Amino acid sequence: MWPSLNSSTIQLLGLFSDAINTSEPTTVSVHSRAMFKAAIILSQRYNITIDGKYIEWQTIQTGGDLMNSLSSTCRILPNSSIVGIVGPSFSREAEMIATFADSIGLPVISYSATAPDLSDRIVYPAFYRTVPSDNAAAFAMVELFNRYNWTSCIIIYQNDVYGFGGARIINEIFNKHGLTVSNMIIFDIRSLNVRGDLKRILVNSPSRIVILWTAASYTRLILESAFNFDVLGPRFTWILSVSDIINSFNWTVHQKLVGMLSLEPVTGSVVNAPINTTLLKSACDIWQQYEPESFPGVTMIDYYALFAFDATWSFIQALQQCCCCPTALNNSLSDISIVDSSYCFDRHFFNGNKFIHTISTVEFLGISGLIQYSSNVTDRINGNYHVVKNFQSFSNGLGVVPVLVWSDLHTWQIYTETNVILWPGNTLSPPTGRADMIGVTLRIAVIEIHPFTMTKNVIDDYGRNSTKLIGYFPDLIDLLVSNMNFIPQIILVPSNQTYNSLIDAVANGVYDMVVADMTITATRREEISFSSSIFDNSLRIITRIKSAEEMDLMAFLRPLSLKLWIVLLVSTLCSGFLICLFERQDNPALQHRSFISLGAMSAWYSFGTIVGYGADFTVTTAAGRLVTIGLYILSLVIVATYTANLASDLTTSKTKDIISGIDDIKNGKLSYNRIGILVDSSIEEYYLRDVSGGIHNFYPIQQDSEIYSNLINNIIDAAIMDAGVLEYATSSFYCNLTLVGTDFDQSAFGIAIPKRWLYAEDLDINILLLRESGDLDDLKRKWFQGITCSIASDIITSTTIESMSGLFVTFITIIILSLFTYIWKKCYGKVK
């Protein structure tokens, strides 16, 4: 029984959330009311008086009803000496009470109203609060998400000032820090129902973290619905703004609540910040003295009750300052009169604005931490502390354990008394926070194309034949199944189905994904989405290997031009004539010869000197030697030039292909209708964009396999296709086809998925993990490095008879001429 009160000069009004004579009192209301009274009785024991009289109290139990709060306050204010209001509990009440109190010059200090809009000093000049604002809670929430690498969430909030304000500030701060609020769901506090289909919204959301920003009574209702819809743990991780809900549920529900978290404001003692233990002990002694049946023990007092004590003590300290320092309010508080009226809106606290300002100068160490108010906002300076509590199962039932603590001076830290968090599903591993595919059946379309996806006939242990899919993509699907635990329903689509038709099938929900050599393009992204790259791709040109060379009788003469050959012939004849002229009289080798023999010997000398092999005689005259020097100089240059050009021509003839690369196709060196392009593919998009300027002048290919048969049958001369496919085909099966030029139009293959697909983030992360671990590189080595075609047989390294046919024809001609010469000599005498 609290002591009865005498008439006093000064009173403080306390507003508390329980209804009058309620059969279900809340911990917050009972504890806060007790600490409010304890603070005032403690001021009396400390002999704090105003004009010789003690401070006393009046209380109202509002039931959380907004109109009841205002009407009850209006009824009690007339004919009273109330100079301040401690409370109210809820933000929706505080918004109206703070506005009303400001109009009559009455200060308000709340101990549990956390809505961020209440921080506005301009809108609420008479309002203060000792509890941290939801602004601080939102920053703490961001750092909690960063700690566990969560990137998105769902927010369920009640449709009042507290819910709207909390959801808004969390959404704003999340957006500033690169986090996503995927869904915002309203809980109607009038109908007591969630607006919309709770199960459908949660199940179809890409996030699996649910922030529940509602009061305790609404939290219980929402969790009951979530339990019935089976959207609690382990599928979802719930973060509540309250934790005092355990006693509302039975044992079956308790098991689904294991792993949930609550984020709540706390006092400095939780984070090892200094508090006033003397005041705390004294207040607890008073509480135990007058209301022992509700006292839970020092460590079990509700944190909001501690804020209520400091709110009350702030008024007491401000009143004491006014009493001790009369100049603060023009002489003394006894000079402050209350203009009373039976109508509460006409009641006015004279000089109330100066008293409101005095509160902003109060500074003391309270039982929740350092109390010091800001002049710019309605919140405390510092003293923002939060705790994360974890719902855990114990032998005697469900319990709530503090596991992490946060303050505006440091980020989340492990709570000193425990460091173990039990997550949904009774696991110690933190959830990913995103939708996963565990147990989900997915319809996966694949296309048969070597070596990405191939079919193989296998015989099982019972002798039955079956078809098995092998290749790069089936192995990739197996790796994803192993990591993500989904159930694949693989569908091998007909070979005549185009890539663009598969895009439409994904967009229309026929398939959940397509795992194929499908290039990621901007046009396709307009219809569907793609995963991270599963294969780095580019385009190459394939053509036939050049066939054996046709006979060319003039090939050995091509290193020098026709004009140069004529000049050499004339030079040989002229130098022969000069040798004959200069040497015929003095050179014994030329004496006594007929005119024909003399000319032949002279020409022979010139030819032998030019080619570097010399002749049967040497010149004896000075003029003849000068001609020989000229022939040597000519020989030095001509022979070297001929040898170099001949080697170059022979090398070029061995390596020359029909075209050298994509530039030759763009420049028209190949007839466009002899170029094969796969229709309805990204390759067709490239050709129309970069080669033909939108003109369909190519040879249409319906299936990949047609490329090789059309090249072999000489229907087309070249085709453009994905580099990986062509490299495998030309090294394993089509040894008479080859790739020309370098890679171009670099791109990537991705898994085709619907837009805004629920599991897109989970799929991307697992693909990146496969890439980082080297598994994708292992698959590429496994399926793309097998070579069965002989490289040596594909490349001509020797000079063929065809390329030298003209040389041998010339040689045979000379041999025939020598035979004729021999016969003529035998028949007509010795040639001189």
Coordinates of N, CA and C in Angstrom, one line a residue, residues 342-516:
S342 N -12.1 25.3 -15.4 CA -12.7 24.1 -15.4 C -12.6 23.4 -16.7
Y343 N -12.3 24.2 -17.7 CA -12.0 23.7 -19.1 C -10.5 23.5 -19.2
C344 N -10.0 22.3 -19.4 CA -8.6 22.1 -19.3 C -7.8 22.8 -20.4
F345 N -8.4 23.1 -21.5 CA -7.6 23.8 -22.6 C -7.4 25.3 -22.2
D346 N -8.2 25.8 -21.2 CA -8.0 27.2 -20.8 C -7.1 27.2 -19.6
R347 N -6.7 26.1 -19.0 CA -5.8 26.1 -17.9 C -4.4 26.4 -18.4
H348 N -3.6 27.3 -17.7 CA -2.4 27.7 -18.2 C -1.3 27.7 -17.1
F349 N -0.2 27.2 -17.4 CA 0.9 27.1 -16.4 C 1.8 28.4 -16.7
F350 N 1.7 29.4 -15.8 CA 2.4 30.6 -16.0 C 3.9 30.4 -15.9
N351 N 4.6 31.0 -16.9 CA 6.1 30.8 -17.0 C 6.5 29.3 -17.2
G352 N 5.6 28.6 -17.8 CA 5.8 27.2 -18.1 C 7.0 27.0 -19.1
N353 N 7.1 27.9 -20.1 CA 8.1 27.8 -21.1 C 9.5 27.9 -20.5
K354 N 9.6 28.7 -19.4 CA 10.9 28.8 -18.8 C 11.2 27.6 -18.0
F355 N 10.2 27.0 -17.4 CA 10.4 25.7 -16.7 C 10.8 24.6 -17.7
I356 N 10.2 24.6 -18.9 CA 10.5 23.6 -19.9 C 12.0 23.8 -20.3
H357 N 12.4 25.1 -20.4 CA 13.8 25.3 -20.8 C 14.8 24.8 -19.6
T358 N 14.3 25.0 -18.4 CA 15.2 24.5 -17.3 C 15.4 23.0 -17.3
I359 N 14.4 22.3 -17.8 CA 14.6 20.8 -17.9 C 15.7 20.5 -18.9
S360 N 15.8 21.3 -19.9 CA 16.9 21.0 -20.9 C 18.3 21.2 -20.3
T361 N 18.4 21.9 -19.2 CA 19.7 22.1 -18.6 C 20.0 21.1 -17.5
V362 N 19.1 20.2 -17.2 CA 19.3 19.2 -16.1 C 20.3 18.2 -16.6
E363 N 21.2 17.9 -15.7 CA 22.2 16.9 -16.0 C 22.5 16.1 -14.7
F364 N 22.3 14.8 -14.7 CA 22.6 14.0 -13.5 C 22.8 12.6 -14.0
L365 N 23.4 11.8 -13.1 CA 23.6 10.4 -13.4 C 22.4 9.6 -12.8
G366 N 21.6 9.1 -13.7 CA 20.4 8.4 -13.3 C 20.6 6.9 -13.3
I367 N 19.5 6.2 -13.0 CA 19.6 4.7 -12.9 C 19.6 4.1 -14.3
S368 N 19.4 4.8 -15.4 CA 19.5 4.3 -16.7 C 20.8 4.8 -17.4
G369 N 21.5 5.7 -16.7 CA 22.8 6.2 -17.3 C 22.8 7.7 -17.1
L370 N 23.7 8.4 -17.9 CA 23.8 9.8 -17.8 C 22.6 10.5 -18.4
I371 N 21.9 11.4 -17.7 CA 20.7 12.1 -18.2 C 21.2 13.5 -18.5
Q372 N 21.1 13.8 -19.8 CA 21.4 15.1 -20.3 C 20.6 15.3 -21.6
Y373 N 19.8 16.4 -21.7 CA 18.9 16.5 -22.8 C 19.5 17.5 -23.8
S374 N 19.1 17.2 -25.1 CA 19.6 18.1 -26.2 C 18.6 19.3 -26.3
S375 N 19.2 20.4 -26.8 CA 18.4 21.6 -27.0 C 17.8 21.6 -28.4
N376 N 18.4 20.8 -29.3 CA 17.9 20.8 -30.7 C 16.9 19.7 -31.0
V377 N 16.9 18.6 -30.2 CA 15.9 17.5 -30.4 C 15.4 17.2 -29.0
T378 N 14.4 16.4 -29.0 CA 13.7 16.0 -27.7 C 14.4 14.8 -27.0
D379 N 15.5 14.3 -27.6 CA 16.1 13.1 -27.1 C 17.3 13.4 -26.2
R380 N 17.7 12.4 -25.4 CA 18.9 12.5 -24.6 C 20.2 12.6 -25.4
I381 N 21.2 13.3 -24.8 CA 22.5 13.3 -25.4 C 23.2 12.0 -24.9
N382 N 23.6 11.2 -25.9 CA 24.2 9.9 -25.5 C 23.2 9.1 -24.8
G383 N 23.6 8.0 -24.1 CA 22.7 7.2 -23.4 C 21.8 6.3 -24.3
N384 N 22.2 6.2 -25.5 CA 21.4 5.3 -26.4 C 22.0 3.9 -26.4
Y385 N 21.3 3.0 -25.7 CA 21.8 1.6 -25.6 C 20.7 0.6 -26.0
H386 N 21.1 -0.4 -26.7 CA 20.2 -1.4 -27.1 C 20.8 -2.8 -26.9
V387 N 19.9 -3.8 -26.7 CA 20.3 -5.2 -26.5 C 19.5 -6.1 -27.5
V388 N 20.2 -7.1 -28.0 CA 19.5 -8.2 -28.7 C 19.4 -9.3 -27.8
K389 N 18.1 -9.8 -27.7 CA 17.8 -11.0 -26.9 C 17.5 -12.1 -27.8
N390 N 17.8 -13.3 -27.3 CA 17.6 -14.5 -28.2 C 16.7 -15.5 -27.5
F391 N 15.7 -15.9 -28.2 CA 14.7 -16.9 -27.7 C 15.3 -18.3 -27.7
Q392 N 15.5 -18.9 -26.6 CA 16.2 -20.2 -26.5 C 15.4 -21.1 -25.6
S393 N 15.5 -22.4 -26.0 CA 14.8 -23.4 -25.3 C 15.6 -24.0 -24.1
F394 N 14.9 -24.1 -22.9 CA 15.6 -24.6 -21.7 C 14.7 -25.8 -21.2
S395 N 15.2 -26.5 -20.2 CA 14.5 -27.7 -19.7 C 13.2 -27.3 -19.1
N396 N 13.1 -26.1 -18.6 CA 11.8 -25.6 -18.0 C 11.0 -24.7 -18.9
G397 N 11.3 -24.7 -20.2 CA 10.5 -24.0 -21.1 C 11.4 -23.0 -21.9
L398 N 10.7 -22.0 -22.6 CA 11.3 -21.0 -23.4 C 11.8 -19.9 -22.6
G399 N 13.0 -19.4 -22.9 CA 13.6 -18.3 -22.2 C 14.2 -17.3 -23.2
V400 N 14.4 -16.0 -22.7 CA 15.0 -15.0 -23.5 C 16.3 -14.6 -22.9
V401 N 17.3 -14.7 -23.7 CA 18.7 -14.5 -23.2 C 19.3 -13.3 -23.9
P402 N 19.9 -12.3 -23.2 CA 20.6 -11.2 -23.9 C 21.9 -11.8 -24.5
V403 N 22.2 -11.5 -25.8 CA 23.4 -12.0 -26.4 C 24.3 -10.9 -27.0
L404 N 23.7 -9.8 -27.4 CA 24.5 -8.7 -28.0 C 24.1 -7.4 -27.4
V405 N 25.0 -6.5 -27.3 CA 24.7 -5.1 -26.8 C 25.3 -4.1 -27.7
W406 N 24.6 -2.9 -27.8 CA 25.0 -1.8 -28.7 C 24.8 -0.5 -28.0
S407 N 25.7 0.4 -28.3 CA 25.5 1.8 -27.8 C 25.9 2.8 -29.0
D408 N 25.6 4.0 -28.8 CA 25.9 5.0 -29.8 C 27.4 5.3 -29.8
L409 N 28.2 4.7 -28.9 CA 29.6 4.9 -28.9 C 30.4 3.7 -29.5
H410 N 29.7 2.5 -29.6 CA 30.4 1.4 -30.2 C 29.3 0.5 -30.9
T411 N 29.8 -0.3 -31.8 CA 28.8 -1.2 -32.5 C 28.5 -2.4 -31.7
W412 N 27.9 -3.4 -32.2 CA 27.4 -4.6 -31.5 C 28.6 -5.4 -30.9
Q413 N 28.4 -5.7 -29.6 CA 29.4 -6.5 -29.0 C 28.7 -7.7 -28.2
I414 N 29.5 -8.8 -28.0 CA 28.9 -9.9 -27.3 C 28.6 -9.6 -25.9
Y415 N 27.5 -10.0 -25.4 CA 27.1 -9.7 -24.1 C 28.0 -10.5 -23.1
T416 N 28.3 -9.8 -22.0 CA 29.4 -10.4 -21.1 C 29.0 -11.7 -20.5
E417 N 27.7 -12.0 -20.4 CA 27.3 -13.2 -19.7 C 27.0 -14.4 -20.6
T418 N 26.9 -14.2 -21.9 CA 26.8 -15.3 -22.8 C 27.2 -14.8 -24.2
N419 N 27.7 -15.8 -25.0 CA 28.1 -15.5 -26.4 C 27.6 -16.4 -27.4
V420 N 26.6 -17.2 -27.0 CA 26.0 -18.2 -27.9 C 24.6 -17.8 -28.3
I421 N 24.4 -17.7 -29.6 CA 23.1 -17.4 -30.2 C 22.6 -18.7 -30.8
L422 N 21.4 -19.0 -30.4 CA 20.7 -20.2 -31.0 C 19.8 -19.7 -32.1
W423 N 20.0 -20.1 -33.3 CA 19.3 -19.6 -34.5 C 18.1 -20.5 -34.8
P424 N 17.1 -20.0 -35.6 CA 16.0 -20.9 -35.9 C 16.5 -22.2 -36.5
G425 N 15.8 -23.3 -36.0 CA 16.2 -24.6 -36.4 C 17.2 -25.2 -35.4
N426 N 17.3 -24.5 -34.3 CA 18.3 -25.0 -33.2 C 19.7 -25.2 -33.8
T427 N 20.1 -24.2 -34.6 CA 21.5 -24.3 -35.1 C 22.3 -23.1 -34.6
L428 N 23.6 -23.3 -34.6 CA 24.5 -22.3 -34.2 C 25.0 -21.4 -35.4
S429 N 24.6 -21.8 -36.6 CA 25.0 -21.1 -37.8 C 24.0 -20.0 -38.2
P430 N 24.5 -18.8 -38.3 CA 23.5 -17.7 -38.7 C 22.9 -17.9 -40.0
P431 N 21.6 -17.6 -40.1 CA 20.9 -17.7 -41.4 C 21.5 -16.8 -42.5
T432 N 21.3 -17.1 -43.7 CA 21.7 -16.2 -44.8 C 20.8 -15.0 -45.0
G433 N 19.6 -15.1 -44.5 CA 18.7 -14.0 -44.6 C 18.0 -13.9 -46.0
R434 N 18.2 -14.8 -46.8 CA 17.6 -14.8 -48.2 C 16.8 -16.1 -48.4
A435 N 15.9 -16.0 -49.3 CA 15.1 -17.2 -49.7 C 16.1 -18.3 -50.2
D436 N 16.0 -19.5 -49.7 CA 16.8 -20.6 -50.3 C 15.9 -21.6 -50.9
M437 N 16.6 -22.6 -51.6 CA 15.8 -23.5 -52.4 C 15.8 -24.9 -51.8
I438 N 16.0 -25.0 -50.5 CA 16.0 -26.3 -49.9 C 14.6 -27.0 -50.1
G439 N 14.6 -28.2 -50.7 CA 13.4 -28.9 -50.9 C 12.5 -28.4 -52.0
V440 N 12.9 -27.4 -52.7 CA 12.0 -26.8 -53.8 C 12.3 -27.5 -55.1
T441 N 11.2 -27.9 -55.8 CA 11.3 -28.6 -57.1 C 11.4 -27.5 -58.2
L442 N 12.4 -27.6 -59.0 CA 12.6 -26.6 -60.1 C 12.5 -27.3 -61.4
R443 N 11.8 -26.7 -62.4 CA 11.8 -27.2 -63.7 C 12.9 -26.6 -64.5
I444 N 13.9 -27.4 -64.9 CA 15.1 -26.9 -65.5 C 15.2 -27.4 -67.0
A445 N 15.1 -26.4 -67.9 CA 15.3 -26.8 -69.3 C 16.7 -26.8 -69.8
V446 N 17.1 -27.8 -70.6 CA 18.5 -27.9 -71.1 C 18.4 -28.2 -72.6
I447 N 19.4 -27.8 -73.3 CA 19.5 -28.0 -74.8 C 20.7 -28.9 -75.0
E448 N 20.5 -29.9 -75.9 CA 21.6 -30.8 -76.3 C 22.6 -30.1 -77.2
I449 N 23.7 -29.8 -76.8 CA 24.8 -29.2 -77.6 C 26.1 -29.6 -77.0
H450 N 27.0 -30.2 -77.8 CA 28.3 -30.6 -77.3 C 29.2 -29.4 -77.0
P451 N 30.0 -29.5 -75.9 CA 30.0 -30.5 -74.9 C 29.2 -30.0 -73.6
F452 N 28.3 -29.0 -73.8 CA 27.6 -28.5 -72.7 C 26.6 -29.5 -72.1
T453 N 25.8 -30.0 -73.0 CA 24.8 -31.0 -72.6 C 24.8 -32.1 -73.7
M454 N 25.0 -33.3 -73.3 CA 25.0 -34.5 -74.2 C 24.2 -35.6 -73.6
T455 N 23.7 -36.5 -74.5 CA 23.0 -37.7 -74.0 C 23.9 -38.9 -74.2
K456 N 23.7 -39.8 -73.2 CA 24.5 -41.0 -73.2 C 23.6 -42.2 -72.8
N457 N 23.6 -43.3 -73.6 CA 22.9 -44.5 -73.2 C 23.6 -45.3 -72.2
V458 N 23.0 -45.6 -71.1 CA 23.6 -46.4 -70.1 C 22.7 -47.6 -69.7
I459 N 23.3 -48.6 -69.2 CA 22.6 -49.9 -68.8 C 22.8 -50.0 -67.3
D460 N 21.6 -50.1 -66.6 CA 21.7 -50.2 -65.2 C 22.0 -51.6 -64.8
D461 N 21.9 -51.9 -63.5 CA 22.3 -53.2 -62.9 C 21.3 -54.2 -63.3
Y462 N 20.1 -53.9 -63.8 CA 19.1 -54.8 -64.2 C 19.1 -55.0 -65.7
G463 N 20.0 -54.4 -66.4 CA 20.1 -54.6 -67.8 C 19.2 -53.7 -68.6
R464 N 18.6 -52.7 -68.0 CA 17.7 -51.8 -68.7 C 18.4 -50.6 -69.2
N465 N 18.1 -50.2 -70.5 CA 18.7 -49.1 -71.1 C 18.0 -47.8 -70.7
S466 N 18.8 -46.8 -70.5 CA 18.3 -45.5 -70.1 C 19.2 -44.4 -70.7
T467 N 18.6 -43.2 -70.8 CA 19.4 -42.1 -71.3 C 19.9 -41.2 -70.2
K468 N 21.1 -40.9 -70.1 CA 21.7 -40.0 -69.1 C 22.3 -38.8 -69.7
L469 N 22.0 -37.7 -69.1 CA 22.6 -36.4 -69.5 C 24.0 -36.2 -68.9
I470 N 25.0 -35.9 -69.8 CA 26.3 -35.6 -69.3 C 26.8 -34.3 -69.9
G471 N 27.8 -33.8 -69.4 CA 28.4 -32.6 -70.0 C 28.6 -31.5 -68.9
Y472 N 29.0 -30.3 -69.4 CA 29.3 -29.2 -68.5 C 28.1 -28.8 -67.7
F473 N 27.0 -28.6 -68.3 CA 25.8 -28.1 -67.6 C 25.2 -29.2 -66.7
P474 N 25.0 -30.4 -67.1 CA 24.6 -31.4 -66.1 C 25.5 -31.5 -64.8
D475 N 26.8 -31.4 -65.0 CA 27.7 -31.4 -63.9 C 27.5 -30.1 -63.0
L476 N 27.2 -29.0 -63.7 CA 27.0 -27.8 -63.0 C 25.7 -27.9 -62.1
I477 N 24.7 -28.4 -62.7 CA 23.4 -28.6 -62.0 C 23.6 -29.5 -60.8
D478 N 24.4 -30.6 -60.9 CA 24.7 -31.4 -59.8 C 25.4 -30.7 -58.7
L479 N 26.4 -29.8 -59.0 CA 27.1 -29.0 -58.0 C 26.1 -28.1 -57.3
L480 N 25.2 -27.5 -58.0 CA 24.2 -26.5 -57.4 C 23.3 -27.3 -56.5
V481 N 22.8 -28.5 -56.9 CA 22.0 -29.3 -56.1 C 22.7 -29.7 -54.8
S482 N 23.9 -30.0 -54.9 CA 24.7 -30.4 -53.7 C 24.8 -29.3 -52.7
N483 N 24.9 -28.1 -53.2 CA 25.1 -26.9 -52.4 C 23.8 -26.3 -51.9
M484 N 22.7 -26.4 -52.7 CA 21.5 -25.7 -52.4 C 20.3 -26.6 -52.0
N485 N 20.5 -27.9 -52.3 CA 19.5 -28.9 -51.8 C 18.1 -28.7 -52.5
F486 N 18.0 -28.3 -53.7 CA 16.7 -28.2 -54.4 C 16.6 -29.5 -55.2
I487 N 15.4 -29.8 -55.7 CA 15.0 -31.0 -56.4 C 14.9 -30.6 -57.9
P488 N 15.9 -31.1 -58.7 CA 15.8 -30.7 -60.1 C 14.9 -31.6 -61.0
Q489 N 14.1 -31.0 -61.8 CA 13.3 -31.7 -62.7 C 13.8 -31.3 -64.1
I490 N 14.7 -32.0 -64.7 CA 15.4 -31.6 -65.9 C 14.6 -32.0 -67.1
I491 N 14.5 -31.0 -68.0 CA 13.7 -31.3 -69.2 C 14.6 -31.0 -70.4
L492 N 14.8 -32.0 -71.2 CA 15.6 -31.9 -72.5 C 14.7 -31.4 -73.6
V493 N 14.8 -30.1 -74.0 CA 13.9 -29.5 -75.0 C 14.3 -30.0 -76.4
P494 N 13.3 -30.0 -77.3 CA 13.6 -30.4 -78.7 C 14.7 -29.6 -79.3
S495 N 15.5 -30.3 -80.2 CA 16.6 -29.6 -80.8 C 16.2 -28.5 -81.7
N496 N 15.0 -28.5 -82.2 CA 14.6 -27.4 -83.1 C 14.0 -26.2 -82.4
Q497 N 14.0 -26.2 -81.1 CA 13.5 -25.1 -80.3 C 14.6 -24.0 -80.3
T498 N 14.2 -22.7 -80.6 CA 15.2 -21.7 -80.7 C 15.4 -21.1 -79.3
Y499 N 16.5 -20.4 -79.2 CA 16.9 -19.8 -77.9 C 15.9 -18.7 -77.4
N500 N 15.4 -17.9 -78.4 CA 14.5 -16.9 -78.1 C 13.1 -17.5 -77.6
S501 N 12.8 -18.6 -78.1 CA 11.5 -19.3 -77.7 C 11.7 -19.7 -76.2
L502 N 12.9 -20.1 -75.8 CA 13.2 -20.5 -74.5 C 13.1 -19.3 -73.5
I503 N 13.5 -18.2 -74.0 CA 13.3 -16.9 -73.2 C 11.9 -16.7 -72.9
D504 N 11.0 -16.8 -74.0 CA 9.6 -16.6 -73.8 C 9.0 -17.7 -72.8
A505 N 9.5 -18.9 -72.9 CA 9.0 -20.0 -72.0 C 9.3 -19.6 -70.5
V506 N 10.5 -19.1 -70.2 CA 10.9 -18.7 -68.9 C 10.0 -17.5 -68.4
A507 N 9.8 -16.5 -69.3 CA 9.0 -15.4 -68.9 C 7.5 -15.8 -68.7
N508 N 7.0 -16.8 -69.3 CA 5.7 -17.2 -69.2 C 5.5 -18.3 -68.1
G509 N 6.6 -18.7 -67.4 CA 6.5 -19.6 -66.3 C 6.4 -21.1 -66.7
V510 N 6.8 -21.4 -67.9 CA 6.8 -22.8 -68.4 C 8.0 -23.5 -67.7
Y511 N 9.2 -22.8 -67.6 CA 10.3 -23.3 -66.9 C 10.7 -22.4 -65.8
D512 N 11.3 -22.9 -64.7 CA 11.9 -22.1 -63.7 C 13.2 -21.5 -64.0
M513 N 14.0 -22.3 -64.8 CA 15.3 -21.8 -65.3 C 15.7 -22.6 -66.5
V514 N 16.5 -22.0 -67.3 CA 17.1 -22.6 -68.5 C 18.6 -22.6 -68.3
V515 N 19.2 -23.8 -68.3 CA 20.7 -23.9 -68.1 C 21.2 -24.3 -69.5
A516 N 21.7 -23.4 -70.2 CA 22.2 -23.7 -71.6 C 23.2 -22.6 -72.0

